[in-house]
PDB file of C-alpha atoms in Angstrom:
ATOM      1  CA  MET A   1     -20.448 -33.907  51.863  1.00  0.00           C
ATOM      2  CA  ARG A   2     -23.069 -35.636  53.360  1.00  0.00           C
ATOM      3  CA  PRO A   3     -26.310 -33.690  54.275  1.00  0.00           C
ATOM      4  CA  LYS A   4     -26.808 -33.436  57.972  1.00  0.00           C
ATOM      5  CA  LEU A   5     -30.157 -35.607  58.782  1.00  0.00           C
ATOM      6  CA  TYR A   6     -32.028 -34.492  61.831  1.00  0.00           C
ATOM      7  CA  ALA A   7     -34.679 -36.996  63.214  1.00  0.00           C
ATOM      8  CA  THR A   8     -36.520 -38.623  66.089  1.00  0.00           C
ATOM      9  CA  VAL A   9     -35.434 -42.049  66.563  1.00  0.00           C
ATOM     10  CA  SER A  10     -36.641 -44.829  69.146  1.00  0.00           C
ATOM     11  CA  LYS A  11     -34.582 -46.042  71.716  1.00  0.00           C
ATOM     12  CA  ASN A  12     -34.352 -49.195  69.774  1.00  0.00           C
ATOM     13  CA  THR A  13     -32.455 -47.342  67.011  1.00  0.00           C
ATOM     14  CA  THR A  14     -30.390 -45.620  69.119  1.00  0.00           C
ATOM     15  CA  ALA A  15     -29.389 -48.917  70.543  1.00  0.00           C
ATOM     16  CA  VAL A  16     -28.289 -50.622  67.604  1.00  0.00           C
ATOM     17  CA  LEU A  17     -26.403 -47.137  66.346  1.00  0.00           C
ATOM     18  CA  HIS A  18     -24.414 -46.981  69.535  1.00  0.00           C
ATOM     19  CA  ARG A  19     -23.716 -51.091  69.173  1.00  0.00           C
ATOM     20  CA  VAL A  20     -22.462 -50.570  65.413  1.00  0.00           C
ATOM     21  CA  MET A  21     -20.675 -47.884  66.778  1.00  0.00           C
ATOM     22  CA  ARG A  22     -18.934 -50.053  69.495  1.00  0.00           C
ATOM     23  CA  GLU A  23     -18.725 -53.039  67.122  1.00  0.00           C
ATOM     24  CA  GLN A  24     -17.163 -51.072  64.407  1.00  0.00           C
ATOM     25  CA  ASP A  25     -14.967 -48.381  66.383  1.00  0.00           C
ATOM     26  CA  CYS A  26     -16.746 -45.502  64.682  1.00  0.00           C
ATOM     27  CA  ASN A  27     -18.470 -42.651  64.709  1.00  0.00           C
ATOM     28  CA  LYS A  28     -22.450 -41.733  64.300  1.00  0.00           C
ATOM     29  CA  SER A  29     -22.013 -40.838  60.618  1.00  0.00           C
ATOM     30  CA  GLN A  30     -19.660 -44.102  59.972  1.00  0.00           C
ATOM     31  CA  ALA A  31     -22.517 -46.099  61.741  1.00  0.00           C
ATOM     32  CA  VAL A  32     -25.297 -44.739  59.748  1.00  0.00           C
ATOM     33  CA  ASP A  33     -23.470 -45.636  56.525  1.00  0.00           C
ATOM     34  CA  PHE A  34     -22.720 -48.972  57.684  1.00  0.00           C
ATOM     35  CA  ILE A  35     -26.051 -49.987  58.586  1.00  0.00           C
ATOM     36  CA  ALA A  36     -27.289 -48.794  55.154  1.00  0.00           C
ATOM     37  CA  ASP A  37     -24.871 -50.225  52.970  1.00  0.00           C
ATOM     38  CA  TYR A  38     -25.598 -53.686  54.897  1.00  0.00           C
ATOM     39  CA  TYR A  39     -29.320 -53.027  54.530  1.00  0.00           C
ATOM     40  CA  SER A  40     -28.298 -52.296  50.655  1.00  0.00           C
ATOM     41  CA  LYS A  41     -26.586 -55.890  50.642  1.00  0.00           C
ATOM     42  CA  THR A  42     -29.018 -57.677  52.397  1.00  0.00           C
ATOM     43  CA  GLN A  43     -31.665 -56.255  50.175  1.00  0.00           C
ATOM     44  CA  ASN A  44     -29.733 -57.140  46.611  1.00  0.00           C
ATOM     45  CA  SER A  45     -29.418 -60.468  47.934  1.00  0.00           C
ATOM     46  CA  LEU A  46     -32.962 -60.906  48.536  1.00  0.00           C
ATOM     47  CA  ARG A  47     -33.849 -60.013  45.336  1.00  0.00           C
ATOM     48  CA  GLU A  48     -31.443 -61.947  43.330  1.00  0.00           C
ATOM     49  CA  LYS A  49     -33.142 -65.219  45.331  1.00  0.00           C
ATOM     50  CA  GLN A  50     -36.223 -63.814  44.289  1.00  0.00           C
ATOM     51  CA  VAL A  51     -35.285 -63.684  40.710  1.00  0.00           C
ATOM     52  CA  GLU A  52     -34.081 -66.909  41.003  1.00  0.00           C
ATOM     53  CA  GLU A  53     -36.972 -68.501  42.151  1.00  0.00           C
ATOM     54  CA  THR A  54     -39.072 -66.783  39.456  1.00  0.00           C
ATOM     55  CA  VAL A  55     -36.703 -67.958  36.442  1.00  0.00           C
ATOM     56  CA  GLU A  56     -37.122 -71.332  38.297  1.00  0.00           C
ATOM     57  CA  LEU A  57     -41.042 -71.350  37.848  1.00  0.00           C
ATOM     58  CA  VAL A  58     -40.920 -69.928  34.566  1.00  0.00           C
ATOM     59  CA  ILE A  59     -38.452 -72.805  33.236  1.00  0.00           C
ATOM     60  CA  GLU A  60     -41.012 -75.190  34.825  1.00  0.00           C
ATOM     61  CA  LYS A  61     -44.140 -73.667  32.891  1.00  0.00           C
ATOM     62  CA  LEU A  62     -42.273 -73.745  29.776  1.00  0.00           C
ATOM     63  CA  LYS A  63     -41.485 -77.305  30.416  1.00  0.00           C
ATOM     64  CA  LEU A  64     -44.996 -78.520  31.177  1.00  0.00           C
ATOM     65  CA  ASN A  65     -46.196 -76.319  28.040  1.00  0.00           C
ATOM     66  CA  LYS A  66     -43.942 -78.577  25.993  1.00  0.00           C
ATOM     67  CA  LEU A  67     -45.235 -82.106  27.344  1.00  0.00           C
ATOM     68  CA  VAL A  68     -48.706 -81.068  27.063  1.00  0.00           C
TER      69      VAL A  68
END
């Protein structure tokens, strides 16, 4: 069972929460879970892209070192 979270939120946060509740046809707790899951997926995708870019840079540097 999830612990209850009490917090003061801005009007924008409340608006987003209510929009998700309306679009997903769910209660407030499910909307918070949906937003958290969406954010987690977005962050994981961003990290994967950053890792790919880093790998490409490392490969380029290794190629340059071999050519010199």
